[in-house]
Coordinates of C-alpha atoms in Angstrom, one line a residue:
Chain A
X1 CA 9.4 -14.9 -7.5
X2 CA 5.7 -13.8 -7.4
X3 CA 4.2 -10.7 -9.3
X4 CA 1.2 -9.5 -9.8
X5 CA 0.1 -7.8 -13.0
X6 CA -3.3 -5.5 -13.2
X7 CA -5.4 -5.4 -16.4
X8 CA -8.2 -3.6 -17.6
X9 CA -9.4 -0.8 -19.3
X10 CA -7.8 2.7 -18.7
X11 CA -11.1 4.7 -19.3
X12 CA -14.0 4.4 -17.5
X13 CA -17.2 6.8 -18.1
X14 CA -18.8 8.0 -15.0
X15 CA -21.4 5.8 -13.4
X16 CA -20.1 3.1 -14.8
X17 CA -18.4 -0.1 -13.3
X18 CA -14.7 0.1 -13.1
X19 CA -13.4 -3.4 -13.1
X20 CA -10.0 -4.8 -13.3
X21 CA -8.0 -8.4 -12.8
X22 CA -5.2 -8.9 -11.0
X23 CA -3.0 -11.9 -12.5
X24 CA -0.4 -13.7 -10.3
X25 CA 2.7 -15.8 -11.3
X26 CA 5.2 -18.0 -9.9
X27 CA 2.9 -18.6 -6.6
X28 CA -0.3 -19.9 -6.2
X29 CA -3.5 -17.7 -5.0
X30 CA -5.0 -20.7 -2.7
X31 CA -2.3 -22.4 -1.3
X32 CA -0.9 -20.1 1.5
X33 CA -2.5 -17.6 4.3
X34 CA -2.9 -14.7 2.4
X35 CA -4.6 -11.8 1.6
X36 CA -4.9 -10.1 -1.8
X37 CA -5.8 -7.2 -2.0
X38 CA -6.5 -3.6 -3.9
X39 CA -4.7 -0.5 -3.1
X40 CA -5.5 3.2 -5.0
X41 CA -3.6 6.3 -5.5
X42 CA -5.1 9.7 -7.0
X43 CA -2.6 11.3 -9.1
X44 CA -0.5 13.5 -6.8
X45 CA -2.1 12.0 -3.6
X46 CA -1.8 9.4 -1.1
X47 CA -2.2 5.5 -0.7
X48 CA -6.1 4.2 -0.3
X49 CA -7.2 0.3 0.7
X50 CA -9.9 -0.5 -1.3
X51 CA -10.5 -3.8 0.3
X52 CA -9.1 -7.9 0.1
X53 CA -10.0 -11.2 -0.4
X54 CA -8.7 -13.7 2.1
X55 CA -7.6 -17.1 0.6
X56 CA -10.0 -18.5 2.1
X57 CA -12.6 -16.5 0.1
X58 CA -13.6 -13.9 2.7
X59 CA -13.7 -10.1 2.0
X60 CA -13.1 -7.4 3.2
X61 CA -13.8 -3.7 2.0
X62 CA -12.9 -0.2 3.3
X63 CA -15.8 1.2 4.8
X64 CA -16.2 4.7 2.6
X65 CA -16.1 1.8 -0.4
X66 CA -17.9 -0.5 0.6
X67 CA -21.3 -0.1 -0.8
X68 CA -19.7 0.0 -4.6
X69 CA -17.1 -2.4 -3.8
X70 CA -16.4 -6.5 -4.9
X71 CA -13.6 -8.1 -4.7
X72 CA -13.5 -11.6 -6.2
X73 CA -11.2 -14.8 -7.0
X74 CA -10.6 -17.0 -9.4
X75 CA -8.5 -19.3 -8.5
X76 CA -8.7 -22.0 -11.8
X77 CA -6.8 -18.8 -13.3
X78 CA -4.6 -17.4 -10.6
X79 CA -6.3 -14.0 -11.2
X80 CA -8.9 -11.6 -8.6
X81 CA -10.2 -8.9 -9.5
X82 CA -12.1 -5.8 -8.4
X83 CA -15.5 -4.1 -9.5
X84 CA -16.1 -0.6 -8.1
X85 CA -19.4 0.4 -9.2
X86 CA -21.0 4.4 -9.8
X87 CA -17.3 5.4 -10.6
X88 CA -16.9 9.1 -10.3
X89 CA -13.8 11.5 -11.3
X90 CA -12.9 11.0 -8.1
X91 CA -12.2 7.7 -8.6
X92 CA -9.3 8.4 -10.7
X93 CA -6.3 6.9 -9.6
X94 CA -3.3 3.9 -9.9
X95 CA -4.8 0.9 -8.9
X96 CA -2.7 -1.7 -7.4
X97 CA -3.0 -4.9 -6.8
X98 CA -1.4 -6.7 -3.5
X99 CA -0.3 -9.4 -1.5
X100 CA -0.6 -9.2 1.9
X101 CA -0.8 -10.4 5.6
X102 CA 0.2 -7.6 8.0
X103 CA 2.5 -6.0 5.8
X104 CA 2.3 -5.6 2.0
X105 CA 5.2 -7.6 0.7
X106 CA 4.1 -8.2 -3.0
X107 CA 2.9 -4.9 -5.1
X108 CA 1.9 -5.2 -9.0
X109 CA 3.0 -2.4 -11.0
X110 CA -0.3 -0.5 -10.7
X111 CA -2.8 0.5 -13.9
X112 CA -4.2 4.2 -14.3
X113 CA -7.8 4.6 -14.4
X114 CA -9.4 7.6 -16.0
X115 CA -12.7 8.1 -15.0
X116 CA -13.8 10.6 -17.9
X117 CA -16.9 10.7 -20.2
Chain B
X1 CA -11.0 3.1 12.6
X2 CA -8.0 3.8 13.2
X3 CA -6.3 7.0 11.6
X4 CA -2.9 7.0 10.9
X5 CA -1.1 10.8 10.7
X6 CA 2.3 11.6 9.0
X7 CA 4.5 14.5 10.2
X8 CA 5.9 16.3 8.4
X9 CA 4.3 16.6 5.0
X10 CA 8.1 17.2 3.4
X11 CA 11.2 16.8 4.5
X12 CA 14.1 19.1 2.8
X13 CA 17.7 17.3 3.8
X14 CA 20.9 17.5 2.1
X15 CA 22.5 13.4 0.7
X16 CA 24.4 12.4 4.2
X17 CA 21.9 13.8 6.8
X18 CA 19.5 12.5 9.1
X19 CA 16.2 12.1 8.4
X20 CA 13.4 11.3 11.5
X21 CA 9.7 10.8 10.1
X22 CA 6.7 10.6 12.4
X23 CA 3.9 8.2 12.3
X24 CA 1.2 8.7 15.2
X25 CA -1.9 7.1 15.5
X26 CA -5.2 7.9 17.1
X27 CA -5.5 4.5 19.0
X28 CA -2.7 2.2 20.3
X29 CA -1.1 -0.1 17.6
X30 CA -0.1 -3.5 17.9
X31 CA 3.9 -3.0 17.1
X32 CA 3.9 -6.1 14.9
X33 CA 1.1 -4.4 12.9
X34 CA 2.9 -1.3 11.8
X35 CA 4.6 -1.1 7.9
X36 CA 6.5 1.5 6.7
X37 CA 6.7 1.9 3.0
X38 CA 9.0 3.6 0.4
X39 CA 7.5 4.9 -2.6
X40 CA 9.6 6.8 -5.8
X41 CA 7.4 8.8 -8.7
X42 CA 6.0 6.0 -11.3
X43 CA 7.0 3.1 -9.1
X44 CA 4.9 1.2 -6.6
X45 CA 5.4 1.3 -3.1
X46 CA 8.1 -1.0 -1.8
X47 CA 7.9 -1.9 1.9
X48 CA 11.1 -0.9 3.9
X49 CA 9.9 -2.2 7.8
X50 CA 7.3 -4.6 9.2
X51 CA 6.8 -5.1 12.7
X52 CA 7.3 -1.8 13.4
X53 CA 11.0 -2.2 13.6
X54 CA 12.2 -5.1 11.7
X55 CA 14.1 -4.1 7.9
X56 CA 12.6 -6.3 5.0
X57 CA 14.7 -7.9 2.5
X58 CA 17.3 -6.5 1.2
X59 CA 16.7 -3.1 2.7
X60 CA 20.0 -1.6 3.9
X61 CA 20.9 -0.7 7.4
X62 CA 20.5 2.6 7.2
X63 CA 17.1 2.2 7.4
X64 CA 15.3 2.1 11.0
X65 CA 12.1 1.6 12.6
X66 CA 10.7 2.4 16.1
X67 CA 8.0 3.1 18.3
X68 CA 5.1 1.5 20.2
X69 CA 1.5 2.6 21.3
X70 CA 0.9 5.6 18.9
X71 CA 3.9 6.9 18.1
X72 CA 6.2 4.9 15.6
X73 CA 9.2 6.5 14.1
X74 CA 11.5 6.1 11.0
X75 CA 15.3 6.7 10.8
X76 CA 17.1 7.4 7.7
X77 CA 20.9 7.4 9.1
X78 CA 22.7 8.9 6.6
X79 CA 20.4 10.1 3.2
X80 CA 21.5 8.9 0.2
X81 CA 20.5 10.1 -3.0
X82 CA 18.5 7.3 -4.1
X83 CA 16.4 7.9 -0.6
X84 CA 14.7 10.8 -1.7
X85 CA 11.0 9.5 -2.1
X86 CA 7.8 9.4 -0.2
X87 CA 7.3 7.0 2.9
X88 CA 4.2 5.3 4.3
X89 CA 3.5 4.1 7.2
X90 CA 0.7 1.4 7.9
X91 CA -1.3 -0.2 10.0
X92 CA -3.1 -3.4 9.8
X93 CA -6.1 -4.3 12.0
X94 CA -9.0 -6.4 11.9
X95 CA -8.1 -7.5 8.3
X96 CA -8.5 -4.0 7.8
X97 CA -5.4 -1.7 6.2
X98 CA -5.1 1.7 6.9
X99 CA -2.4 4.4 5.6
X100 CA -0.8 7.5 6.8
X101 CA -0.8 10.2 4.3
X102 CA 2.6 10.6 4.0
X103 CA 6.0 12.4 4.2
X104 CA 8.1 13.4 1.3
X105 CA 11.9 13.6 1.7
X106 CA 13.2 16.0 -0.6
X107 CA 16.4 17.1 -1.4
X108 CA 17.6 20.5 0.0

């Protein structure tokens, strides 16, 4: 059974990089067609793509992200992670890491970032 | 980019009712590119129906998708309690994902 598991730190001061990893277990990152991928959700709000890395290594960001967004693998550890940079309160939010190809079918149990000074 | 638009915002049915959420979109959708998505407080989402209209694993009958173009629907039969959540839909494109905002069932 695959899962995904976030880590990182839970406070982030504003204008600062956020950065978390996403580890995965029982599955390996390279060896099938799919994406993985970062998903947030502002306390009391909706779901927001961030953007995914392709097992192949190509990314691909949500456009209002995209200029503060990296998405990256490492695939000697079975981990990706995410760097959003300039971090404002608005940033706030679960992050979750993914698995996906059309449809998300593997979800990790999502981290809470603080942006806060 | 496509835009993705829930209706309604909440949902008040009573445990053995029917529920019908919407799920429109501002461009046509591929109907094998549409997710919906159930999501309870602390949890993570868990996906409920790919392809528009096809139930995931494990998800019980009760449980329905539909729809083509712009307009995709899902069917809760007959609510049971543990169905009271919020649902997503999605939309994939382009290696892009994009999410409707989404509509809470609550309980009346």
């Amino acid at each position: 059974q695959l899962q995904l598991q976030e880590s990182g730190p839970g406070l982030v001061k504003p204008s600062e990089t956020l950065s978390l990893t996403c580890t995965v277990s029982g599955g390996s990152i390279s060896s099938s067609s799919y994406y993985w991928g970062w998903i947030r959700q502002p306390p009391g709000k909706g779901l927001e793509w961030i953007g995914s890395i392709y097992y192949s290594g190509s990314t691909y960001y949500n456009p209002s992200l995209k200029s503060r967004v990296t998405i990256s693998v490492d695939t000697s550890k079975n981990q990706f992670s995410l760097k959003l940079s300039s971090v404002t309160a608005a940033d706030t939010a679960v992050y979750y890491c993914a698995r996906h190809g059309v449809e998300i079918d593997y979800w990790g149990q999502g981290t809470l970032v603080t942006v806060s000074s | 980019e496509i835009v993705l638009t829930q209706s309604p915002g909440t949902l008040s049915l009573s445990p053995g009712e029917r529920a019908t959420l919407s799920c429109r979109a501002s461009q046509s959708v591929s109907s094998s590119y549409l997710a919906w998505y159930q999501q309870k407080p602390g949890q993570a989402p868990r996906l409920l129906i790919y392809g528009a209209s096809s139930r995931a694993t494990g998800i019980p009958d009760r449980f329905s998708g539909s729809g083509s173009g712009t307009d995709f629907t899902l069917t809760i039969s007959r609510l049971e309690p543990e169905d009271f959540a919020v649902y997503y839909c999605q939309q994939y494109g382009s290696s892009f994902l994009t999410f409707g905002g989404g509509t809470k069932v609550e309980i009346k």
